[in-house]
PDB file of C-alpha atoms and ligand atoms in Angstrom:
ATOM      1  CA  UNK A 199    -104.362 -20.677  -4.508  1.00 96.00           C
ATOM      2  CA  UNK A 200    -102.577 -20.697  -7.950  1.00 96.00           C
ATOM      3  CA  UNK A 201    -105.209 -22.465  -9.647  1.00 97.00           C
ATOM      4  CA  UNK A 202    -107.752 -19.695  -8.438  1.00 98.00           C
ATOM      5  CA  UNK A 203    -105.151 -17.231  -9.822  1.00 97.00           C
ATOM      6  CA  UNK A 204    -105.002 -18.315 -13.530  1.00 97.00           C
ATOM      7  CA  UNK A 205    -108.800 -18.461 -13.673  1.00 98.00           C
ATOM      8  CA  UNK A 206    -108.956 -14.571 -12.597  1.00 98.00           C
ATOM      9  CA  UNK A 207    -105.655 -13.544 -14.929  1.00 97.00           C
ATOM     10  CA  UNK A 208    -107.581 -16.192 -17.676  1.00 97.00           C
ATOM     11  CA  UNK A 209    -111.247 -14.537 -17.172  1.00 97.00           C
ATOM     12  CA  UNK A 210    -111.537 -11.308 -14.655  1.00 97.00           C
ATOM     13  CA  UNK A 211    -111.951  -8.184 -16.110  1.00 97.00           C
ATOM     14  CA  UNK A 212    -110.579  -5.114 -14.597  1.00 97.00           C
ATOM     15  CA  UNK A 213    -113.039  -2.562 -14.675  1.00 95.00           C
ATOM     16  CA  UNK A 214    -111.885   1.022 -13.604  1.00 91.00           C
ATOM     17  CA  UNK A 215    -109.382   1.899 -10.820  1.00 90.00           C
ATOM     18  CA  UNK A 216    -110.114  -0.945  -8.109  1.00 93.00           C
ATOM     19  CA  UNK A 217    -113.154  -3.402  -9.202  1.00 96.00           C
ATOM     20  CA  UNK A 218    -112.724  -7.032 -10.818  1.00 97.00           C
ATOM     21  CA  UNK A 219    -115.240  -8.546 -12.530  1.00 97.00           C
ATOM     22  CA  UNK A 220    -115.417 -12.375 -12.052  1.00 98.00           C
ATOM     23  CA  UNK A 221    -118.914 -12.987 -13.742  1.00 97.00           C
ATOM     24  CA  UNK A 222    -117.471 -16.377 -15.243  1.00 97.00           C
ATOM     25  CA  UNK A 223    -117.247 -18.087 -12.073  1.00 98.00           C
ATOM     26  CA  UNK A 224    -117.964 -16.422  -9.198  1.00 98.00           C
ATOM     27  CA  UNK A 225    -120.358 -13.376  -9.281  1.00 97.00           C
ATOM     28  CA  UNK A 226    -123.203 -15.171 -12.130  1.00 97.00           C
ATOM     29  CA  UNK A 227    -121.837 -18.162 -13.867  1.00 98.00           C
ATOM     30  CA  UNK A 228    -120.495 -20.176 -10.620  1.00 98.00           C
ATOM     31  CA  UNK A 229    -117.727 -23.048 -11.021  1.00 98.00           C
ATOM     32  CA  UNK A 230    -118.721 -25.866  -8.757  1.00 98.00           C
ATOM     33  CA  UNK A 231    -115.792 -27.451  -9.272  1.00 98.00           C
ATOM     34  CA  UNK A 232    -113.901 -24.543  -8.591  1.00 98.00           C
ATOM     35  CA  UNK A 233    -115.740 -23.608  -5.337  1.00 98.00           C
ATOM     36  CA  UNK A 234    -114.966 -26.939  -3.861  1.00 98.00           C
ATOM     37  CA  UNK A 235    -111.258 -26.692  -3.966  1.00 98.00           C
ATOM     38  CA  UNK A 236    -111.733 -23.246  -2.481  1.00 98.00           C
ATOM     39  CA  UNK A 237    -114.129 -24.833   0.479  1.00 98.00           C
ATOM     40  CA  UNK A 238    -111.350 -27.236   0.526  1.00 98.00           C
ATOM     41  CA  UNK A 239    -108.796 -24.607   0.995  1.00 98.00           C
ATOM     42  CA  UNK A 240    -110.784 -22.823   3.531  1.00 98.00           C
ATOM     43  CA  UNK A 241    -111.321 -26.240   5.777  1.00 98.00           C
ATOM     44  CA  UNK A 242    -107.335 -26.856   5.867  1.00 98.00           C
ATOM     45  CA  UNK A 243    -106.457 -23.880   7.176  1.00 98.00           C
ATOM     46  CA  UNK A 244    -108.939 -23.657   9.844  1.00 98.00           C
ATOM     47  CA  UNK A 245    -110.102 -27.269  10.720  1.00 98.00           C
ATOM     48  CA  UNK A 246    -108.601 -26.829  14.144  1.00 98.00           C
ATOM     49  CA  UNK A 247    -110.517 -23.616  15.049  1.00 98.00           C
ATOM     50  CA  UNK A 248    -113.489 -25.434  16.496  1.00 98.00           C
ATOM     51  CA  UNK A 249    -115.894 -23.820  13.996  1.00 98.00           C
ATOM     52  CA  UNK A 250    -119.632 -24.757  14.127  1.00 98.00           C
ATOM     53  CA  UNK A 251    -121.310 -22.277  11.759  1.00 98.00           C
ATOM     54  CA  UNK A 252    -119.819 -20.580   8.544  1.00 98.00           C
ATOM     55  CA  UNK A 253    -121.471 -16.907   7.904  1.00 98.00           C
ATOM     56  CA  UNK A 254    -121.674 -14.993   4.792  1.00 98.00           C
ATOM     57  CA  UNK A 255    -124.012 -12.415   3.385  1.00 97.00           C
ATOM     58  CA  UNK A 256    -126.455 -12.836   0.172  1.00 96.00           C
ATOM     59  CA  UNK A 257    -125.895 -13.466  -3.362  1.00 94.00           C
ATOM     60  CA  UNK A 258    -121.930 -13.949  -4.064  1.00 95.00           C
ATOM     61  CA  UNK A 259    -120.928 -15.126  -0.908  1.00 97.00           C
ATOM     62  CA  UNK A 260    -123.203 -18.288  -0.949  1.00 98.00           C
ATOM     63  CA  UNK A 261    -121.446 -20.255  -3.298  1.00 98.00           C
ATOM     64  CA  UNK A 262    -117.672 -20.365  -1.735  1.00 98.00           C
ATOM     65  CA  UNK A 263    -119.765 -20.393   1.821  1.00 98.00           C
ATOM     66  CA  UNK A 264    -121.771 -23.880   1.400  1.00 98.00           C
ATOM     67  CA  UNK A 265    -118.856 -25.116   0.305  1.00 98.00           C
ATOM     68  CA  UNK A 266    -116.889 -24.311   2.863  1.00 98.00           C
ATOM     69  CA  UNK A 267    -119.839 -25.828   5.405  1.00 98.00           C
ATOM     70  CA  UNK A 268    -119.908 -29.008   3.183  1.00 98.00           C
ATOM     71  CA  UNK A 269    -116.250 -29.857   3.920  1.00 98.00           C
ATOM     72  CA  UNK A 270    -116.926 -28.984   7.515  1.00 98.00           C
ATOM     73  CA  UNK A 271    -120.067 -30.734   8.341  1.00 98.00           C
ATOM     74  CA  UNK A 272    -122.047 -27.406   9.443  1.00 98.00           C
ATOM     75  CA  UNK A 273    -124.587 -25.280   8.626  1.00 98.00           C
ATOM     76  CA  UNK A 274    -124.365 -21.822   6.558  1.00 98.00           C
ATOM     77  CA  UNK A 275    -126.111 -18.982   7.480  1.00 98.00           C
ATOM     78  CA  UNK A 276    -126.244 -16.050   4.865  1.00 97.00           C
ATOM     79  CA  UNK A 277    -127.555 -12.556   5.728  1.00 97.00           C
ATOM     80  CA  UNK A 278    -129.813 -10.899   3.744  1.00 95.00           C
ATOM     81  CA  UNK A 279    -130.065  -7.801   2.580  1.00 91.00           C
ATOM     82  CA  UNK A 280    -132.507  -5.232   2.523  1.00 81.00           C
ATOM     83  CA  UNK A 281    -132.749  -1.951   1.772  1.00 66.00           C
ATOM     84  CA  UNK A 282    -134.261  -0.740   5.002  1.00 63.00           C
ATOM     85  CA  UNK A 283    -135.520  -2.985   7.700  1.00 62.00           C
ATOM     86  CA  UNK A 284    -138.633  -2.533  10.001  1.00 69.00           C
ATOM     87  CA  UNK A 285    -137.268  -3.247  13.310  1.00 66.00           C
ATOM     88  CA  UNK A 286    -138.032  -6.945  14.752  1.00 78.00           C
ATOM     89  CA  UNK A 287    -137.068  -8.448  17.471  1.00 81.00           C
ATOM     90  CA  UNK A 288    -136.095 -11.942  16.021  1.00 93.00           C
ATOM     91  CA  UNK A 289    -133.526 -10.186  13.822  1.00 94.00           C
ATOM     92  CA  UNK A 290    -129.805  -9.329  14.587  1.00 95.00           C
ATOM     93  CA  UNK A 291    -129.330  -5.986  12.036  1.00 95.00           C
ATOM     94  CA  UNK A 292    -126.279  -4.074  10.991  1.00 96.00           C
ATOM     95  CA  UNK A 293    -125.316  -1.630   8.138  1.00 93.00           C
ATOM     96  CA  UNK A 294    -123.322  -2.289   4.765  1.00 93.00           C
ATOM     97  CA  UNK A 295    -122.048   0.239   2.592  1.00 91.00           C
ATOM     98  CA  UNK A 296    -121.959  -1.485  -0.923  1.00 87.00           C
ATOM     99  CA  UNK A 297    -118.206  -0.855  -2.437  1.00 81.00           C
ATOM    100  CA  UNK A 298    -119.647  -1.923  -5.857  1.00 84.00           C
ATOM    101  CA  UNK A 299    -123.282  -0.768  -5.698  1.00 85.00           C
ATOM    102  CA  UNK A 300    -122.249   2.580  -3.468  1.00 86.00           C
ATOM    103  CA  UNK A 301    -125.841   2.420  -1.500  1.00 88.00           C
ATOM    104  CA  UNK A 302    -126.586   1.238   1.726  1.00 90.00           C
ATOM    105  CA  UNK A 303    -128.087  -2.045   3.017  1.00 88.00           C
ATOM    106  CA  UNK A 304    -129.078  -3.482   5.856  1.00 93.00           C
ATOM    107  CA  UNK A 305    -127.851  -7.120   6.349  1.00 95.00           C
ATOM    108  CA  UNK A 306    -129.736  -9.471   8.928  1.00 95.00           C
ATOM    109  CA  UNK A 307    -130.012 -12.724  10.268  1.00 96.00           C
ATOM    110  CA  UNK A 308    -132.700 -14.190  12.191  1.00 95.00           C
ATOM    111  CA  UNK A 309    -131.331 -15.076  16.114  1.00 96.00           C
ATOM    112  CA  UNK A 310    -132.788 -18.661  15.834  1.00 96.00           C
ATOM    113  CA  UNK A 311    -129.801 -19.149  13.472  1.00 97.00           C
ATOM    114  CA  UNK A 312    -126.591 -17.664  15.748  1.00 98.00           C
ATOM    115  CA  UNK A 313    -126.570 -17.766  19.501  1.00 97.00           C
ATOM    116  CA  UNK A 314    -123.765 -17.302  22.210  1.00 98.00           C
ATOM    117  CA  UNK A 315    -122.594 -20.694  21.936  1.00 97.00           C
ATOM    118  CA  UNK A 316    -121.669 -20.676  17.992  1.00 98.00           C
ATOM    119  CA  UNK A 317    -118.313 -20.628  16.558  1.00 98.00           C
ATOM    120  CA  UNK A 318    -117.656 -18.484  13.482  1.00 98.00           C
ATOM    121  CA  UNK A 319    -116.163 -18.679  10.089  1.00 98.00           C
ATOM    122  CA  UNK A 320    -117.115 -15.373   8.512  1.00 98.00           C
ATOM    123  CA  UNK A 321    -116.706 -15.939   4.489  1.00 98.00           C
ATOM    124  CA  UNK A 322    -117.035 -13.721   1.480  1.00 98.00           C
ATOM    125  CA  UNK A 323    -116.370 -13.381  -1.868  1.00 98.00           C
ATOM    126  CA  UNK A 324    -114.915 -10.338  -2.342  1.00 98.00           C
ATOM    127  CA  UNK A 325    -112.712  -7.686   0.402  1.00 98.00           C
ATOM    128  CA  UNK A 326    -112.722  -3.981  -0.613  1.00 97.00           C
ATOM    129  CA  UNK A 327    -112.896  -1.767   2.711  1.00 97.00           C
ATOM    130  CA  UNK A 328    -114.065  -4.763   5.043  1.00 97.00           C
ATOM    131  CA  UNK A 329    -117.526  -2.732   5.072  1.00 96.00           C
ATOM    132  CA  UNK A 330    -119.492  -6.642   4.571  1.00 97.00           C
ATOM    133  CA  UNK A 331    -117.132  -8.396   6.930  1.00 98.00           C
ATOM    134  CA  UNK A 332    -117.868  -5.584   9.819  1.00 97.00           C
ATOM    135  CA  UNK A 333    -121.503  -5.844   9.388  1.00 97.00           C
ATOM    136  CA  UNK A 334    -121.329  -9.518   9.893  1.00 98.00           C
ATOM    137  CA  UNK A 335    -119.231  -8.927  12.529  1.00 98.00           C
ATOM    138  CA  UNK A 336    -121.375  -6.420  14.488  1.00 97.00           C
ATOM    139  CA  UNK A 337    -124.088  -9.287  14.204  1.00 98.00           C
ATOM    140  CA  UNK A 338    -121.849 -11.981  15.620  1.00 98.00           C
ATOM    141  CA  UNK A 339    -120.893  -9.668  18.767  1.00 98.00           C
ATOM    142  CA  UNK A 340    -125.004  -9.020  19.238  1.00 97.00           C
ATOM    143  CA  UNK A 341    -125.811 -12.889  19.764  1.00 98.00           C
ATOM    144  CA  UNK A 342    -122.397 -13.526  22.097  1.00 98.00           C
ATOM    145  CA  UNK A 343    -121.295 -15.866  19.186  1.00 98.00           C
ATOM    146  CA  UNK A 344    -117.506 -16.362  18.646  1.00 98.00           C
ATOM    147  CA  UNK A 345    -115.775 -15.057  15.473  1.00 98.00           C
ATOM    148  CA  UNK A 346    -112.922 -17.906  15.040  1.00 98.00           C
ATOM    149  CA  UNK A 347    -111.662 -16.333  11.253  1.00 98.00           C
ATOM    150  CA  UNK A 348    -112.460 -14.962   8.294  1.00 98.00           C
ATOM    151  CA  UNK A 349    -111.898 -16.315   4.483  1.00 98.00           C
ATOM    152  CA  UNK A 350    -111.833 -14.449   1.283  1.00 98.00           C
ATOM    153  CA  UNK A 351    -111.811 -15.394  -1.959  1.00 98.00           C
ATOM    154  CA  UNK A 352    -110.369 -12.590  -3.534  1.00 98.00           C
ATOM    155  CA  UNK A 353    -108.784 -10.354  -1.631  1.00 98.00           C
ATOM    156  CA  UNK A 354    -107.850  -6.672  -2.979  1.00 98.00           C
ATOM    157  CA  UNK A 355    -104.758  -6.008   0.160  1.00 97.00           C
ATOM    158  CA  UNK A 356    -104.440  -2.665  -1.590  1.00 97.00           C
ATOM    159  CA  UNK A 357    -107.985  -0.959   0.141  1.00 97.00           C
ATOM    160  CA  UNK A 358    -108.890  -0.863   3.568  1.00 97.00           C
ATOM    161  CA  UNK A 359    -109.893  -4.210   4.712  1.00 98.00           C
ATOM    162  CA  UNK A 360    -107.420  -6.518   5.233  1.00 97.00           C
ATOM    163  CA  UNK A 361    -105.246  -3.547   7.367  1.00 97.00           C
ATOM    164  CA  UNK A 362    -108.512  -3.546   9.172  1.00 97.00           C
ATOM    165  CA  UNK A 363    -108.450  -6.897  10.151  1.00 97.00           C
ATOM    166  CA  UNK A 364    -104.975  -7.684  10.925  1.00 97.00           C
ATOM    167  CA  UNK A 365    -105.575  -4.800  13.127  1.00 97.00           C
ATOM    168  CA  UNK A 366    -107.920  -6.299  15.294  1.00 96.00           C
ATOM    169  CA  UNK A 367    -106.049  -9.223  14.709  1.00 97.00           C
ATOM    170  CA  UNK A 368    -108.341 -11.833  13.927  1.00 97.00           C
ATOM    171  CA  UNK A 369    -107.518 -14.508  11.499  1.00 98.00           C
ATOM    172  CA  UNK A 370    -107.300 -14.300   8.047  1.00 98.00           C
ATOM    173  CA  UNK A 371    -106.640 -16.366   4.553  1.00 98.00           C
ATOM    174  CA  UNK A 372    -107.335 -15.057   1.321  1.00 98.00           C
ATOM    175  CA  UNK A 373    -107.285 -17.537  -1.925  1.00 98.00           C
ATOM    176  CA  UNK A 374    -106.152 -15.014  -3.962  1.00 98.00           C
ATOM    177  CA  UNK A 375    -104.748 -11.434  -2.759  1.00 98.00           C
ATOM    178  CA  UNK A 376    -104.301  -8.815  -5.335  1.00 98.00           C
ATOM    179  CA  UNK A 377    -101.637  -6.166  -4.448  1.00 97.00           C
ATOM    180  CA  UNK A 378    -102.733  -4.123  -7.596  1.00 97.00           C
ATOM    181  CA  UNK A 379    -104.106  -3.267 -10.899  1.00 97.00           C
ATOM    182  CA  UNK A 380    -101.674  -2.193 -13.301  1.00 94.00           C
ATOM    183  CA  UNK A 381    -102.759  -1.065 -16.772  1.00 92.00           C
ATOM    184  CA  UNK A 382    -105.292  -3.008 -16.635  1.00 92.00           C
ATOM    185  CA  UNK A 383    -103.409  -5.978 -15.550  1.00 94.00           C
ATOM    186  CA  UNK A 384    -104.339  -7.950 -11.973  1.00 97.00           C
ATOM    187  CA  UNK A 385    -100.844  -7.989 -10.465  1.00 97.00           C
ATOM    188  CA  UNK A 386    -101.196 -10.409  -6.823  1.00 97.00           C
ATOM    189  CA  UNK A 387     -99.413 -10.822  -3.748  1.00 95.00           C
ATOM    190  CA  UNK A 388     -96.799 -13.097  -3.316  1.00 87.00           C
ATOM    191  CA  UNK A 389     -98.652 -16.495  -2.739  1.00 73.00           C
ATOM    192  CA  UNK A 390     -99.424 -17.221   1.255  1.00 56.00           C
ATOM    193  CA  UNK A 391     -98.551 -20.780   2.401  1.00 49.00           C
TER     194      UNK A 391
HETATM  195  P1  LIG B  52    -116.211  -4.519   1.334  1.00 87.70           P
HETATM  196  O1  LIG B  52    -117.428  -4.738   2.153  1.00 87.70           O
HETATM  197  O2  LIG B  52    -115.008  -5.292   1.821  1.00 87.70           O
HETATM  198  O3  LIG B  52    -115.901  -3.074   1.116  1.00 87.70           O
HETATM  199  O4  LIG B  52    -116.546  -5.088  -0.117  1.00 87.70           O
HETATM  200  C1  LIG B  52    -116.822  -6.448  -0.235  1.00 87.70           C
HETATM  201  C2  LIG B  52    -118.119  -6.692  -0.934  1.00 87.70           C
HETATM  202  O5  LIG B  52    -118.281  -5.842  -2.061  1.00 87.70           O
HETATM  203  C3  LIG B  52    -118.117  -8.119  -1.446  1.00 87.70           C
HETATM  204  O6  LIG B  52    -119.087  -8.847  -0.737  1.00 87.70           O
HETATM  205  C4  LIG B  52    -118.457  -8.014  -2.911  1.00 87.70           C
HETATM  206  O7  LIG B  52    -119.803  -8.373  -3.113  1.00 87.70           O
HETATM  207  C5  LIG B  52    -118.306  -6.564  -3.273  1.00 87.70           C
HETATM  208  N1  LIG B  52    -117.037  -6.263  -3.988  1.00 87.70           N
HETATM  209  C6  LIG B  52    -116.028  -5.483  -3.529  1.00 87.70           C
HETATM  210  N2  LIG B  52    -115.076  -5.344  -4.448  1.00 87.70           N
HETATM  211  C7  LIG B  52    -115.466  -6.059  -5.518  1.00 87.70           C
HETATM  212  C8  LIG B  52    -114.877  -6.293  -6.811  1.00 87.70           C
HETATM  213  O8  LIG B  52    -113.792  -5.814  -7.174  1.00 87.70           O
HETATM  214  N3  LIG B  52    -115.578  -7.109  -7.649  1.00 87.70           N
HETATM  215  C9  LIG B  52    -116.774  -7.660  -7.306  1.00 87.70           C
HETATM  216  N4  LIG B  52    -117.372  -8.455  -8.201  1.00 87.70           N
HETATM  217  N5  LIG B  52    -117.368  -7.457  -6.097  1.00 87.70           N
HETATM  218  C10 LIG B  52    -116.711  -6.658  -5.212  1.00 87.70           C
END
């Protein structure tokens, strides 16, 4: 998504070896206008997959996510996360190592909210090592639900994640995939159709 592109080479900040820092419009500040043509984006490319529920985990994730539901007519779900979780039995649980915040949470959603006959569009901000996206996962394979694909906005290809996925072969479009940082400098993939 080009115009996603010159907003993150006009405002991200490379911080370190392998984190971005989109405060501007994504991770504090959010651009509604922006996040539209991203839920847009995300509807195009998978309008056919019979989804009936997008999925995405608390804070970031929400913005790109209702967005996403908005141009598909269906409800969002975001997990939250906790630090530990008392056990309940209304609750679908998994773990999340944080790439950014190097602890570990527990995500969860409650079941009333994803059952066996849902249809899933997992969506994040962000894919590191694909630690997020597997917890969600894990969660969708506990209520029988269906994982359909699996948007990003910004994709780093050059960690784990996205080998991760293509490995288990499940579909995948990123708005914006960064091959690497250079000096500083976000360098991206060659734009996907
Ligand atoms: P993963 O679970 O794929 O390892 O990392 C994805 C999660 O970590 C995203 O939900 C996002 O919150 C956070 N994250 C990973 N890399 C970055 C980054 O470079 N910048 C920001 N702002 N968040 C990141």
């Amino acid at each position: 998504m080009k115009e996603l592109e010159e907003r993150i080479k006009k405002d991200g900040r490379v911080l370190g070896k392998d984190v971005l820092k989109v405060d501007s419009f994504l991770n504090h500040q959010v651009d509604p206008m922006l996040m539209e043509k991203m839920g847009e984006e995300f509807y195009n490319r998978f309008k056919d997959a019979g989804i009936d529920k997008i999925l995405t985990v608390e804070s970031s994730g929400i913005a790109p996510a209702v967005m996403t539901g908005l141009k598909f007519g269906v409800p969002v779900v975001f997990a939250r996360k906790h630090r530990s979780v008392t056990l309940s039995d209304d609750l679908y649980t998994s773990e999340v190592y944080s790439f950014t915040k190097k602890t570990t949470n527990h995500i969860s959603i409650a079941k009333k909210y994803l059952s066996s006959d849902d249809t899933v569009l997992i969506i994040d901000d962000f894919l590191a090592n694909g630690q997020a996206v597997n917890g969600l996962n894990t969660i969708i394979e506990d209520a029988g639900a269906t994982l359909a694909g699996i948007g990003i906005v910004i994709e780093k290809s050059f960690q784990k994640g996205r080998q991760m996925i293509d490995k288990a072969g499940t579909p995948i479009y990123s708005l914006a995939r960064i091959k690497a940082f250079e000096n500083g400098q976000v360098v991206f993939e060659p734009e996907n159709d």
